[in-house]
Amino acid sequence: MVTTRMLMRSPRRTALVVAAAAVAVLTVPLAWYLASPLFLTQAVSETAPAAPAQRRLAAGQFGVVDGLHKGEGAATLVRLPDGQTVLRLEDDFRVTNGPDL
């Protein structure tokens, strides 16, 4: 037999459930963002465009910005014979996890 008391939840219990859900919604993505570089690594190695004459437009070094956004290494901007401009990240370039890198 179902009573009215069983059907009604206390406001305090409802507030606790909502608060726990809000904490989980905020904590899980943050924990994933901070912990994923510890066990997810992906190395990308693509060959440079096969063009005999590449004109180097600029070059530079990336450095560490802060504790969360790490990216370091060399990059070169080259112009291909067909007029395309390509950003080449050199072999020493490293960056932490992030969306759409």
PDB file of C-alpha atoms in Angstrom:
ATOM      1  CA  MET A   1       0.000   0.000   0.000  1.00  0.00           C
ATOM      2  CA  VAL A   2       1.398   3.377  -1.042  1.00  0.00           C
ATOM      3  CA  THR A   3       0.811   6.235   1.336  1.00  0.00           C
ATOM      4  CA  THR A   4       0.901   9.969   0.730  1.00  0.00           C
ATOM      5  CA  ARG A   5       3.966  10.245   2.884  1.00  0.00           C
ATOM      6  CA  MET A   6       5.870   7.833   0.613  1.00  0.00           C
ATOM      7  CA  LEU A   7       4.976   9.860  -2.463  1.00  0.00           C
ATOM      8  CA  MET A   8       6.064  13.218  -1.023  1.00  0.00           C
ATOM      9  CA  ARG A   9       9.741  13.893  -0.640  1.00  0.00           C
ATOM     10  CA  SER A  10      11.053  16.323   1.865  1.00  0.00           C
ATOM     11  CA  PRO A  11      12.342  19.645   0.483  1.00  0.00           C
ATOM     12  CA  ARG A  12      15.648  19.073   2.270  1.00  0.00           C
ATOM     13  CA  ARG A  13      16.215  15.733   0.538  1.00  0.00           C
ATOM     14  CA  THR A  14      15.316  17.223  -2.848  1.00  0.00           C
ATOM     15  CA  ALA A  15      17.755  20.089  -2.280  1.00  0.00           C
ATOM     16  CA  LEU A  16      20.529  17.622  -1.394  1.00  0.00           C
ATOM     17  CA  VAL A  17      19.901  15.583  -4.539  1.00  0.00           C
ATOM     18  CA  VAL A  18      19.944  18.723  -6.710  1.00  0.00           C
ATOM     19  CA  ALA A  19      23.139  19.972  -5.026  1.00  0.00           C
ATOM     20  CA  ALA A  20      24.848  16.591  -5.480  1.00  0.00           C
ATOM     21  CA  ALA A  21      23.870  16.518  -9.149  1.00  0.00           C
ATOM     22  CA  ALA A  22      25.181  20.075  -9.658  1.00  0.00           C
ATOM     23  CA  VAL A  23      28.499  19.196  -8.009  1.00  0.00           C
ATOM     24  CA  ALA A  24      28.822  16.101 -10.213  1.00  0.00           C
ATOM     25  CA  VAL A  25      28.034  18.083 -13.369  1.00  0.00           C
ATOM     26  CA  LEU A  26      30.765  20.583 -12.516  1.00  0.00           C
ATOM     27  CA  THR A  27      33.346  18.203 -11.052  1.00  0.00           C
ATOM     28  CA  VAL A  28      33.402  15.404 -13.639  1.00  0.00           C
ATOM     29  CA  PRO A  29      34.437  17.569 -16.643  1.00  0.00           C
ATOM     30  CA  LEU A  30      37.033  19.399 -14.563  1.00  0.00           C
ATOM     31  CA  ALA A  31      38.496  16.129 -13.285  1.00  0.00           C
ATOM     32  CA  TRP A  32      38.620  14.765 -16.835  1.00  0.00           C
ATOM     33  CA  TYR A  33      40.379  17.896 -18.131  1.00  0.00           C
ATOM     34  CA  LEU A  34      42.987  17.817 -15.391  1.00  0.00           C
ATOM     35  CA  ALA A  35      43.586  14.054 -15.303  1.00  0.00           C
ATOM     36  CA  SER A  36      43.374  13.074 -18.986  1.00  0.00           C
ATOM     37  CA  PRO A  37      46.944  14.190 -19.882  1.00  0.00           C
ATOM     38  CA  LEU A  38      48.196  11.613 -17.373  1.00  0.00           C
ATOM     39  CA  PHE A  39      46.936   8.659 -19.391  1.00  0.00           C
ATOM     40  CA  LEU A  40      45.991   9.957 -22.859  1.00  0.00           C
ATOM     41  CA  THR A  41      48.787  10.695 -25.275  1.00  0.00           C
ATOM     42  CA  GLN A  42      48.579  11.014 -29.002  1.00  0.00           C
ATOM     43  CA  ALA A  43      51.575  11.627 -31.203  1.00  0.00           C
ATOM     44  CA  VAL A  44      50.907  13.054 -34.636  1.00  0.00           C
ATOM     45  CA  SER A  45      53.551  12.761 -37.304  1.00  0.00           C
ATOM     46  CA  GLU A  46      52.656  14.046 -40.732  1.00  0.00           C
ATOM     47  CA  THR A  47      55.054  14.487 -43.589  1.00  0.00           C
ATOM     48  CA  ALA A  48      55.697  17.964 -44.880  1.00  0.00           C
ATOM     49  CA  PRO A  49      54.176  18.864 -48.244  1.00  0.00           C
ATOM     50  CA  ALA A  50      56.358  17.503 -51.033  1.00  0.00           C
ATOM     51  CA  ALA A  51      57.525  20.761 -52.521  1.00  0.00           C
ATOM     52  CA  PRO A  52      61.121  21.301 -53.567  1.00  0.00           C
ATOM     53  CA  ALA A  53      61.138  25.039 -53.006  1.00  0.00           C
ATOM     54  CA  GLN A  54      59.535  26.240 -49.803  1.00  0.00           C
ATOM     55  CA  ARG A  55      60.055  29.872 -48.897  1.00  0.00           C
ATOM     56  CA  ARG A  56      60.372  30.426 -45.172  1.00  0.00           C
ATOM     57  CA  LEU A  57      58.290  33.434 -44.135  1.00  0.00           C
ATOM     58  CA  ALA A  58      58.735  33.374 -40.363  1.00  0.00           C
ATOM     59  CA  ALA A  59      59.794  31.150 -37.495  1.00  0.00           C
ATOM     60  CA  GLY A  60      59.325  31.242 -33.760  1.00  0.00           C
ATOM     61  CA  GLN A  61      59.295  29.415 -30.460  1.00  0.00           C
ATOM     62  CA  PHE A  62      56.287  28.585 -28.320  1.00  0.00           C
ATOM     63  CA  GLY A  63      56.811  28.705 -24.573  1.00  0.00           C
ATOM     64  CA  VAL A  64      54.846  27.718 -21.500  1.00  0.00           C
ATOM     65  CA  VAL A  65      51.979  30.156 -20.921  1.00  0.00           C
ATOM     66  CA  ASP A  66      50.830  28.928 -17.516  1.00  0.00           C
ATOM     67  CA  GLY A  67      50.417  25.746 -15.509  1.00  0.00           C
ATOM     68  CA  LEU A  68      47.356  24.532 -17.436  1.00  0.00           C
ATOM     69  CA  HIS A  69      48.029  25.637 -21.002  1.00  0.00           C
ATOM     70  CA  LYS A  70      51.373  24.158 -21.924  1.00  0.00           C
ATOM     71  CA  GLY A  71      52.681  24.361 -25.449  1.00  0.00           C
ATOM     72  CA  GLU A  72      56.328  24.513 -26.352  1.00  0.00           C
ATOM     73  CA  GLY A  73      58.522  23.993 -29.367  1.00  0.00           C
ATOM     74  CA  ALA A  74      59.366  25.542 -32.701  1.00  0.00           C
ATOM     75  CA  ALA A  75      57.048  26.551 -35.526  1.00  0.00           C
ATOM     76  CA  THR A  76      57.796  27.763 -39.037  1.00  0.00           C
ATOM     77  CA  LEU A  77      55.544  29.550 -41.514  1.00  0.00           C
ATOM     78  CA  VAL A  78      56.371  28.585 -45.119  1.00  0.00           C
ATOM     79  CA  ARG A  79      54.961  29.508 -48.506  1.00  0.00           C
ATOM     80  CA  LEU A  80      54.645  26.690 -51.019  1.00  0.00           C
ATOM     81  CA  PRO A  81      55.277  27.164 -54.753  1.00  0.00           C
ATOM     82  CA  ASP A  82      51.523  27.073 -55.439  1.00  0.00           C
ATOM     83  CA  GLY A  83      50.989  30.071 -53.123  1.00  0.00           C
ATOM     84  CA  GLN A  84      49.606  28.211 -50.105  1.00  0.00           C
ATOM     85  CA  THR A  85      50.887  29.216 -46.684  1.00  0.00           C
ATOM     86  CA  VAL A  86      51.548  26.362 -44.247  1.00  0.00           C
ATOM     87  CA  LEU A  87      52.279  26.448 -40.530  1.00  0.00           C
ATOM     88  CA  ARG A  88      54.770  23.708 -39.758  1.00  0.00           C
ATOM     89  CA  LEU A  89      55.080  22.580 -36.135  1.00  0.00           C
ATOM     90  CA  GLU A  90      58.554  21.123 -35.781  1.00  0.00           C
ATOM     91  CA  ASP A  91      59.424  17.747 -34.258  1.00  0.00           C
ATOM     92  CA  ASP A  92      60.133  19.245 -30.825  1.00  0.00           C
ATOM     93  CA  PHE A  93      56.650  20.806 -30.559  1.00  0.00           C
ATOM     94  CA  ARG A  94      54.582  19.531 -27.599  1.00  0.00           C
ATOM     95  CA  VAL A  95      51.205  20.605 -26.265  1.00  0.00           C
ATOM     96  CA  THR A  96      48.882  19.352 -23.520  1.00  0.00           C
ATOM     97  CA  ASN A  97      45.455  17.910 -24.187  1.00  0.00           C
ATOM     98  CA  GLY A  98      42.732  20.194 -25.351  1.00  0.00           C
ATOM     99  CA  PRO A  99      39.740  20.355 -27.616  1.00  0.00           C
ATOM    100  CA  ASP A 100      40.422  20.625 -31.349  1.00  0.00           C
ATOM    101  CA  LEU A 101      44.173  21.063 -31.200  1.00  0.00           C
TER     102      LEU A 101
END
